[in-house]
Amino acid sequence: MKRKPFGLALLSAAALGAVLFASCKKENHAQEGRAVTATQVPPSSPILSGVLGTTHNVADTILLTSGTVWHLSGLVYVDSADVLIIQPGTVIKGDLSGSSTVAGGGLIITKGAKILAQGTAANPIVFTSNSSTPQSGDWSGVVLLGKAPTNAPTTTRVEGVPDVSPADATFGGNVPNDNSGILQFVRIEYAGFALSLNNELNGLTLAGVGSGTVIDYVEVFKANDDAFEFFGGTVNASHLLAIDALDDMFDTDNGYIGTISYALGLSDTTRADQSESNGFESDNNAGGTGATPITRPTYNYVTIVGLPNATKAANGAGGFKYGRAAHLRRNAEFNLKNSIFVGFSTGISLDQTVGTTYDKYVSGVSVFTNNFVHGYVRSYAKEVSKVFTVIGTPTGNFGTTTLTNISLTSPFDRSGGAASFFAAEGTPEDQAGAFPNGADWTTVGGSHNWTRYN
């Protein structure tokens, strides 16, 4: 078994130790005549609520230290121009709301604000449930809102947030390289909240987030909706783990044009979602219109693992169905390369129920390159109103209905960690998937403490 740990030159967090600030609730009134300046906010309580900092007119630096377990009481906002710094090893717990109609704890970084959450492989930053018996959906999740282009109006409120909120919950703008900060060696557990049907907060929601933002070495575990959802924006995200999401592992829409690379997604074999649980889901927008920018993500070096047998893939779990390894639809475009998909009834679906996603593939606008796709029933298909028509395997790619034709080590046994998802050495698929050539990027500096699979 080959295992090749990656080295990583991390951004230094040494300066954080000198910063001795913490957070308090932002007042509801402006401070008259006070200039915008860096204001150090002393700690008042580990229970965070409302809008952090002092006032909307003051640029605050807020530090969450690793020596305190912090709690998110309800949706907590970082206001525009403020910076939230989180030390390596810090634990932030989302409080339960006690009501299915009221969001539990959650963190929202608003447009103009930044989060600097730089953990390490050995000392990750962990967002988790405050329950002693945590369950998926205990709290709301982490949301970054930016000023990068989307194809939705800039007055659009991000999904899952109530209409009345104490800070701006809109996203999008005209700044492609907008910088919402850094998430690095961060794990988000048991998050996700449905405000209403198909109006949910995910494990990590990225809305209008720009390419100046760093999303690297991030895991979402047991989300109650999607693990990662990208509403437009240009941010690139790499070294991602999407483990046991209820709905989709990676969802892209509203004009997202960034790159998702070195990513592993694993299905929860005990439950599926009412909307059908997919590996990828990609829409231009809900209506499948030609609104610009057109959603066109690049997926590179990704492994998606579904269910261990055809019966499970077809029958679903918890009364709902599993979907497809990749559901590309509603006028979305794509550049999909060097990736591996196994364990769904349908491998890749080009859905033309609404929009022209299939036609864009036929015309060469959307591209498959060096992908290895398994489906128990069909590997590649055109879909219209949930009726599937098998299509030929794209030139330069591989498709099969026999699971063992794609030589992953033990994709349904997680005990081996990343090595379970390596391809056999010397096979064509060894050059693809989340771990090409058996390079284990989950282990950095001898540690993989930032990851969990069960």
Coordinates of C-alpha atoms in Angstrom, one line a residue:
M1 CA 0.0 0.0 0.0
K2 CA 1.5 3.3 -1.0
R3 CA 1.1 6.3 1.2
K4 CA 2.9 9.6 0.3
P5 CA 2.2 12.4 2.8
F6 CA 2.2 15.8 1.3
G7 CA 4.3 18.6 2.7
L8 CA 2.6 22.0 3.2
A9 CA 4.0 25.5 3.6
L10 CA 1.3 27.0 5.8
L11 CA 0.6 30.6 6.4
S12 CA 2.1 31.6 9.8
A13 CA -0.3 32.0 12.7
A14 CA 2.4 33.1 15.1
A15 CA 1.1 36.7 15.2
L16 CA -2.2 35.5 16.5
G17 CA -0.8 34.9 19.9
A18 CA -0.2 38.5 20.4
V19 CA -3.8 39.5 19.7
L20 CA -5.8 39.5 22.9
F21 CA -9.2 40.4 21.7
A22 CA -12.5 38.6 21.9
S23 CA -16.1 39.2 21.0
C24 CA -19.2 40.8 22.3
K25 CA -22.6 41.6 21.0
K26 CA -22.7 44.5 18.6
E27 CA -24.8 47.4 19.9
N28 CA -28.0 48.4 18.0
H29 CA -27.0 52.1 17.8
A30 CA -24.2 53.9 16.0
Q31 CA -21.6 55.8 18.0
E32 CA -21.9 59.3 16.9
G33 CA -18.7 61.1 15.7
R34 CA -16.5 58.0 16.1
A35 CA -14.1 57.4 13.2
V36 CA -13.8 53.9 11.6
T37 CA -10.8 52.4 13.3
A38 CA -9.4 49.1 14.5
T39 CA -11.2 48.5 17.8
Q40 CA -10.0 45.8 20.3
V41 CA -13.1 44.2 21.8
P42 CA -12.4 42.6 25.2
P43 CA -13.9 39.2 25.9
S44 CA -17.2 39.3 27.7
S45 CA -18.6 35.8 27.4
P46 CA -17.9 32.5 25.6
I47 CA -21.6 32.6 24.5
L48 CA -21.6 34.5 21.1
S49 CA -24.9 35.9 19.8
G50 CA -26.3 38.6 17.5
V51 CA -23.7 40.7 15.6
L52 CA -20.2 40.6 16.9
G53 CA -18.1 43.7 17.6
T54 CA -19.0 47.2 18.6
T55 CA -21.0 49.1 15.9
H56 CA -21.5 48.9 12.2
N57 CA -19.2 52.0 11.8
V58 CA -16.2 50.5 13.5
A59 CA -13.7 48.0 12.1
D60 CA -13.2 45.4 14.8
T61 CA -10.7 42.6 15.2
I62 CA -12.3 39.7 17.1
L63 CA -10.2 36.8 18.4
L64 CA -11.5 33.4 19.4
T65 CA -8.8 31.8 21.5
S66 CA -8.1 28.1 21.7
G67 CA -8.3 28.1 25.5
T68 CA -12.0 28.7 25.5
V69 CA -14.8 26.6 24.1
W70 CA -17.0 29.1 22.2
H71 CA -20.7 28.8 21.7
L72 CA -22.9 30.1 18.9
S73 CA -26.3 31.0 20.3
G74 CA -28.5 31.4 17.3
L75 CA -27.2 32.9 14.0
V76 CA -24.1 34.9 14.8
Y77 CA -22.9 37.6 12.3
V78 CA -19.5 39.1 11.6
D79 CA -20.3 42.6 10.3
S80 CA -18.8 44.2 7.2
A81 CA -15.2 45.5 7.7
D82 CA -14.7 43.3 10.8
V83 CA -12.2 40.5 11.0
L84 CA -12.8 37.3 13.0
I85 CA -9.5 35.4 13.9
I86 CA -9.7 31.9 15.2
Q87 CA -6.7 30.2 16.7
P88 CA -5.5 26.7 15.8
G89 CA -7.1 24.1 18.0
T90 CA -10.2 26.2 18.8
V91 CA -13.5 24.4 19.3
I92 CA -16.7 26.4 18.5
K93 CA -20.0 24.7 19.4
G94 CA -23.3 25.5 17.8
D95 CA -26.1 25.5 20.3
L96 CA -29.3 23.7 19.6
S97 CA -32.4 25.8 19.2
G98 CA -35.0 23.5 20.6
S99 CA -37.3 24.2 17.7
S100 CA -37.5 22.8 14.2
T101 CA -38.5 26.2 12.9
V102 CA -35.8 28.3 14.5
A103 CA -32.1 28.0 13.5
G104 CA -29.6 26.7 16.0
G105 CA -26.2 28.3 16.4
G106 CA -24.5 29.3 13.2
L107 CA -21.8 31.7 11.9
I108 CA -22.3 34.1 9.1
I109 CA -19.4 36.2 7.6
T110 CA -21.2 39.1 5.8
K111 CA -20.0 40.9 2.7
G112 CA -16.9 42.9 3.5
A113 CA -16.0 41.0 6.6
K114 CA -13.3 38.3 6.9
I115 CA -12.7 35.1 8.8
L116 CA -9.1 34.0 9.4
A117 CA -9.5 30.4 10.6
Q118 CA -6.1 28.8 10.1
G119 CA -5.8 25.6 11.9
T120 CA -3.1 22.9 11.4
A121 CA -3.3 19.2 10.5
A122 CA -2.6 18.4 14.2
N123 CA -4.6 21.2 15.7
P124 CA -7.6 21.9 13.5
I125 CA -10.4 24.4 14.1
V126 CA -13.5 22.4 14.8
F127 CA -17.1 23.6 14.5
T128 CA -19.4 21.1 16.1
S129 CA -22.6 20.4 18.0
N130 CA -23.1 21.4 21.6
S131 CA -25.0 18.2 22.2
S132 CA -23.4 15.4 24.2
T133 CA -25.1 13.1 21.7
P134 CA -24.6 15.0 18.4
Q135 CA -26.8 14.5 15.4
S136 CA -26.8 15.9 11.9
G137 CA -28.6 19.2 11.9
D138 CA -28.0 20.1 15.5
W139 CA -26.9 23.6 14.5
S140 CA -26.9 25.8 11.4
G141 CA -23.4 25.8 9.9
V142 CA -20.9 28.2 8.5
V143 CA -21.7 30.8 5.8
L144 CA -19.4 33.1 3.9
L145 CA -21.0 35.9 1.9
G146 CA -18.9 37.8 -0.6
K147 CA -18.9 40.4 -3.4
A148 CA -17.9 38.3 -6.3
P149 CA -20.2 38.0 -9.4
T150 CA -23.2 35.7 -9.4
N151 CA -26.2 35.5 -11.7
A152 CA -28.6 36.4 -8.9
P153 CA -29.5 40.0 -8.0
T154 CA -27.1 41.5 -5.4
T155 CA -30.2 42.0 -3.2
T156 CA -30.7 38.2 -2.9
R157 CA -30.6 36.9 0.6
V158 CA -28.7 33.7 1.1
E159 CA -30.7 30.5 1.5
G160 CA -31.7 29.4 4.9
V161 CA -31.5 32.8 6.7
P162 CA -34.8 34.4 7.9
D163 CA -36.1 37.4 6.1
V164 CA -35.5 39.6 9.2
S165 CA -31.8 39.5 10.3
P166 CA -29.7 41.9 12.4
A167 CA -27.0 42.2 9.6
D168 CA -26.8 42.1 5.8
A169 CA -27.4 38.5 4.6
T170 CA -27.2 39.3 0.9
F171 CA -24.4 38.2 -1.4
G172 CA -22.7 38.9 -4.7
G173 CA -21.3 42.0 -6.5
N174 CA -18.7 42.8 -9.1
V175 CA -15.4 42.0 -7.4
P176 CA -14.1 38.7 -8.8
N177 CA -11.1 38.6 -6.5
D178 CA -13.0 39.5 -3.4
N179 CA -11.4 38.2 -0.2
S180 CA -13.6 36.7 2.6
G181 CA -10.6 35.4 4.4
I182 CA -9.2 31.9 5.1
L183 CA -10.6 28.5 6.1
Q184 CA -7.7 26.1 6.4
F185 CA -7.6 22.8 8.4
V186 CA -11.2 23.3 9.5
R187 CA -13.8 20.6 10.3
I188 CA -17.5 21.4 10.4
E189 CA -19.6 18.7 12.0
Y190 CA -23.4 18.0 12.4
A191 CA -24.5 21.3 10.8
G192 CA -27.4 22.2 8.5
F193 CA -30.8 23.7 9.0
A194 CA -33.9 23.8 6.8
L195 CA -35.7 27.1 7.1
S196 CA -38.3 25.6 4.7
L197 CA -38.4 23.0 2.0
N198 CA -35.4 23.5 -0.3
N199 CA -34.4 26.6 1.6
E200 CA -31.5 25.3 3.7
L201 CA -28.2 26.2 5.4
N202 CA -25.5 23.7 4.5
G203 CA -22.4 22.5 6.3
L204 CA -20.4 25.2 4.5
T205 CA -22.2 27.7 2.4
L206 CA -20.1 30.0 0.0
A207 CA -22.2 32.7 -1.6
G208 CA -20.6 35.2 -4.0
V209 CA -17.2 34.3 -2.5
G210 CA -14.3 35.6 -4.5
S211 CA -11.0 34.1 -5.6
G212 CA -9.0 36.1 -3.0
T213 CA -10.5 33.7 -0.4
V214 CA -8.6 30.5 0.7
I215 CA -10.7 27.4 1.2
D216 CA -8.2 24.6 1.7
Y217 CA -8.2 21.4 3.9
V218 CA -11.8 21.6 5.0
E219 CA -14.0 18.8 6.0
V220 CA -17.8 18.8 6.3
F221 CA -19.1 15.8 8.3
K222 CA -22.7 14.7 8.7
A223 CA -24.3 17.8 7.2
N224 CA -28.1 17.9 7.3
D225 CA -28.3 19.2 3.7
D226 CA -25.4 19.7 1.3
A227 CA -21.8 19.4 2.6
F228 CA -20.5 22.3 0.4
E229 CA -22.7 24.6 -1.6
F230 CA -21.4 27.4 -3.9
F231 CA -23.9 30.1 -4.9
G232 CA -22.0 31.8 -7.7
G233 CA -18.6 33.4 -7.0
T234 CA -15.1 32.6 -8.1
V235 CA -13.5 31.0 -5.1
N236 CA -11.3 27.9 -5.6
A237 CA -11.5 25.2 -3.1
S238 CA -9.1 22.3 -2.6
H239 CA -8.3 19.4 -0.3
L240 CA -12.0 18.8 0.7
L241 CA -13.7 16.0 2.5
A242 CA -17.5 15.7 2.2
I243 CA -18.5 12.9 4.5
D244 CA -22.1 11.6 5.0
A245 CA -24.0 14.6 3.8
L246 CA -27.8 14.1 3.8
D247 CA -28.2 15.8 0.4
D248 CA -25.4 16.6 -2.1
M249 CA -21.7 16.4 -1.5
F250 CA -20.8 19.4 -3.7
D251 CA -23.5 21.7 -5.0
T252 CA -22.7 24.5 -7.5
D253 CA -25.2 27.1 -8.9
N254 CA -26.0 30.8 -9.6
G255 CA -22.9 31.3 -11.8
Y256 CA -20.2 29.6 -9.9
I257 CA -17.0 29.5 -12.0
G258 CA -14.3 28.4 -9.6
T259 CA -12.3 25.1 -9.4
I260 CA -12.9 22.3 -6.9
S261 CA -9.8 20.1 -6.7
Y262 CA -8.5 17.2 -4.6
A263 CA -11.9 16.4 -3.1
L264 CA -13.4 13.2 -1.6
G265 CA -17.1 12.7 -1.2
L266 CA -18.6 9.7 0.7
S267 CA -22.4 8.9 0.8
D268 CA -24.2 8.3 4.0
T269 CA -25.4 4.7 3.6
T270 CA -28.0 5.1 6.3
R271 CA -30.1 8.0 4.9
A272 CA -31.0 9.8 1.7
D273 CA -32.7 13.1 1.1
Q274 CA -36.2 14.0 -0.1
S275 CA -34.6 15.7 -3.1
E276 CA -32.4 12.6 -3.9
S277 CA -28.8 12.6 -2.6
N278 CA -26.1 13.2 -5.3
G279 CA -22.3 13.5 -5.4
F280 CA -22.3 16.6 -7.6
E281 CA -25.3 18.7 -8.3
S282 CA -24.9 21.7 -10.6
D283 CA -27.5 24.2 -11.9
N284 CA -27.1 27.5 -13.6
N285 CA -30.0 28.6 -11.5
A286 CA -33.3 27.2 -10.2
G287 CA -35.1 28.1 -13.5
G288 CA -32.4 26.8 -15.8
T289 CA -32.2 30.2 -17.6
G290 CA -29.3 31.7 -19.5
A291 CA -28.6 34.2 -16.7
T292 CA -24.9 35.2 -16.7
P293 CA -22.4 34.3 -15.6
I294 CA -23.2 30.8 -16.5
T295 CA -22.4 28.2 -13.8
R296 CA -19.2 26.5 -15.1
P297 CA -17.2 24.8 -12.4
T298 CA -14.0 23.0 -13.0
Y299 CA -13.8 19.7 -11.1
N300 CA -10.3 18.2 -11.0
Y301 CA -9.0 15.2 -9.1
V302 CA -12.3 14.2 -7.3
T303 CA -13.5 10.9 -6.0
I304 CA -17.2 10.3 -5.3
V305 CA -18.2 7.1 -3.6
G306 CA -21.9 6.1 -3.3
L307 CA -23.4 2.8 -2.1
P308 CA -21.8 -0.7 -1.9
N309 CA -24.3 -2.5 -4.0
A310 CA -26.9 -2.0 -6.7
T311 CA -29.9 -2.8 -4.4
K312 CA -28.9 -0.2 -1.8
A313 CA -28.3 2.4 -4.6
A314 CA -31.7 1.7 -6.1
N315 CA -33.8 1.4 -2.9
G316 CA -32.4 4.3 -0.9
A317 CA -32.6 4.7 2.8
G318 CA -34.9 6.4 5.3
G319 CA -37.8 6.4 2.9
F320 CA -35.9 8.5 0.3
K321 CA -33.8 7.8 -2.8
Y322 CA -30.1 8.2 -3.7
G323 CA -29.6 10.1 -7.0
R324 CA -26.5 10.2 -9.2
A325 CA -22.8 10.5 -8.8
A326 CA -23.0 13.7 -10.8
H327 CA -26.3 15.5 -11.7
L328 CA -25.4 18.2 -14.2
R329 CA -28.5 20.1 -15.1
R330 CA -30.5 23.4 -15.6
N331 CA -28.3 24.9 -18.2
A332 CA -25.1 24.5 -16.2
E333 CA -21.8 24.0 -18.0
F334 CA -18.7 22.1 -16.7
N335 CA -15.1 21.1 -17.1
L336 CA -14.8 17.7 -15.4
K337 CA -11.5 15.9 -15.4
N338 CA -9.3 13.4 -13.7
S339 CA -12.1 12.2 -11.5
I340 CA -13.5 8.9 -10.2
F341 CA -17.2 8.1 -9.6
V342 CA -18.5 4.8 -8.2
G343 CA -21.5 3.4 -6.4
F344 CA -24.7 5.1 -7.7
S345 CA -27.3 3.7 -10.1
T346 CA -26.4 6.4 -12.5
G347 CA -22.8 7.7 -12.8
I348 CA -23.1 11.0 -14.7
S349 CA -26.5 12.4 -15.7
L350 CA -26.7 15.2 -18.2
D351 CA -30.2 16.4 -17.4
Q352 CA -32.0 18.4 -20.1
T353 CA -35.4 18.6 -18.4
V354 CA -34.8 22.3 -18.3
G355 CA -32.1 24.2 -20.2
T356 CA -29.5 22.8 -22.6
T357 CA -26.9 21.1 -20.4
Y358 CA -26.8 18.0 -22.6
D359 CA -26.6 20.0 -25.8
K360 CA -23.6 22.0 -24.4
Y361 CA -21.8 18.7 -23.9
V362 CA -22.6 17.5 -27.5
S363 CA -21.4 20.9 -28.9
G364 CA -18.1 20.8 -27.0
V365 CA -18.9 23.7 -24.7
S366 CA -18.7 21.3 -21.7
V367 CA -15.9 18.8 -21.5
F368 CA -15.1 15.4 -19.9
T369 CA -11.4 14.5 -19.7
N370 CA -9.9 11.3 -18.2
N371 CA -12.7 10.4 -15.9
F372 CA -13.5 6.9 -14.6
V373 CA -17.3 6.5 -14.1
H374 CA -19.2 3.6 -12.7
G375 CA -23.0 3.3 -12.5
Y376 CA -24.8 0.1 -11.4
V377 CA -27.3 0.7 -14.2
R378 CA -25.7 3.2 -16.5
S379 CA -22.4 5.1 -16.4
Y380 CA -23.2 8.1 -18.6
A381 CA -26.8 9.2 -19.5
K382 CA -29.0 11.9 -20.9
E383 CA -31.9 12.5 -18.5
V384 CA -35.2 14.2 -19.2
S385 CA -37.9 14.2 -16.5
K386 CA -36.1 11.3 -14.7
V387 CA -36.1 9.2 -17.8
F388 CA -32.6 8.1 -18.6
T389 CA -31.1 7.3 -22.0
V390 CA -27.7 5.7 -22.0
I391 CA -25.1 7.7 -24.0
G392 CA -21.7 6.5 -25.2
T393 CA -18.6 7.0 -23.0
P394 CA -16.9 10.3 -24.0
T395 CA -13.7 9.8 -25.9
G396 CA -10.7 9.7 -23.5
N397 CA -12.9 8.6 -20.5
F398 CA -13.9 5.3 -19.1
G399 CA -17.4 4.0 -18.2
T400 CA -18.6 0.7 -16.7
T401 CA -21.5 -0.9 -14.9
T402 CA -19.2 -3.3 -13.1
L403 CA -17.9 -1.8 -9.9
T404 CA -14.7 -3.9 -9.8
N405 CA -13.6 -2.5 -13.1
I406 CA -12.5 0.6 -11.2
S407 CA -9.7 -0.5 -8.9
L408 CA -10.2 1.5 -5.7
T409 CA -8.6 -0.2 -2.7
S410 CA -11.6 -0.6 -0.4
P411 CA -14.0 2.3 -1.0
F412 CA -16.7 1.0 1.3
D413 CA -14.4 0.3 4.2
R414 CA -13.3 3.6 5.8
S415 CA -11.0 2.1 8.4
G416 CA -8.0 2.6 6.2
G417 CA -8.5 6.4 6.0
A418 CA -7.4 8.0 2.7
A419 CA -5.7 4.8 1.6
S420 CA -9.1 3.1 1.2
F421 CA -9.7 5.4 -1.8
F422 CA -6.4 5.0 -3.6
A423 CA -6.5 3.3 -7.0
A424 CA -4.3 0.3 -7.7
E425 CA -0.8 1.4 -8.6
G426 CA 0.0 1.3 -12.3
T427 CA -3.7 1.4 -13.4
P428 CA -5.0 4.3 -15.6
E429 CA -7.3 5.4 -12.7
D430 CA -4.2 5.8 -10.5
Q431 CA -3.6 9.1 -12.3
A432 CA -7.1 10.3 -11.4
G433 CA -9.3 10.7 -8.3
A434 CA -8.8 12.6 -5.1
F435 CA -5.5 10.9 -4.4
P436 CA -3.6 10.6 -7.8
N437 CA -0.5 8.3 -7.6
G438 CA -1.5 7.5 -4.0
A439 CA -0.5 10.9 -2.7
D440 CA -2.1 11.2 0.7
W441 CA -2.8 15.0 1.2
T442 CA -4.8 14.3 4.3
T443 CA -1.6 13.6 6.3
V444 CA 0.5 16.7 6.7
G445 CA 3.5 16.9 9.0
G446 CA 2.7 13.3 10.1
S447 CA -0.8 14.2 11.3
H448 CA -4.3 13.8 9.9
N449 CA -6.1 14.9 13.1
W450 CA -8.2 17.3 11.0
T451 CA -10.0 14.4 9.4
R452 CA -12.7 11.9 10.5
Y453 CA -14.6 9.3 8.5
N454 CA -17.0 7.9 11.1

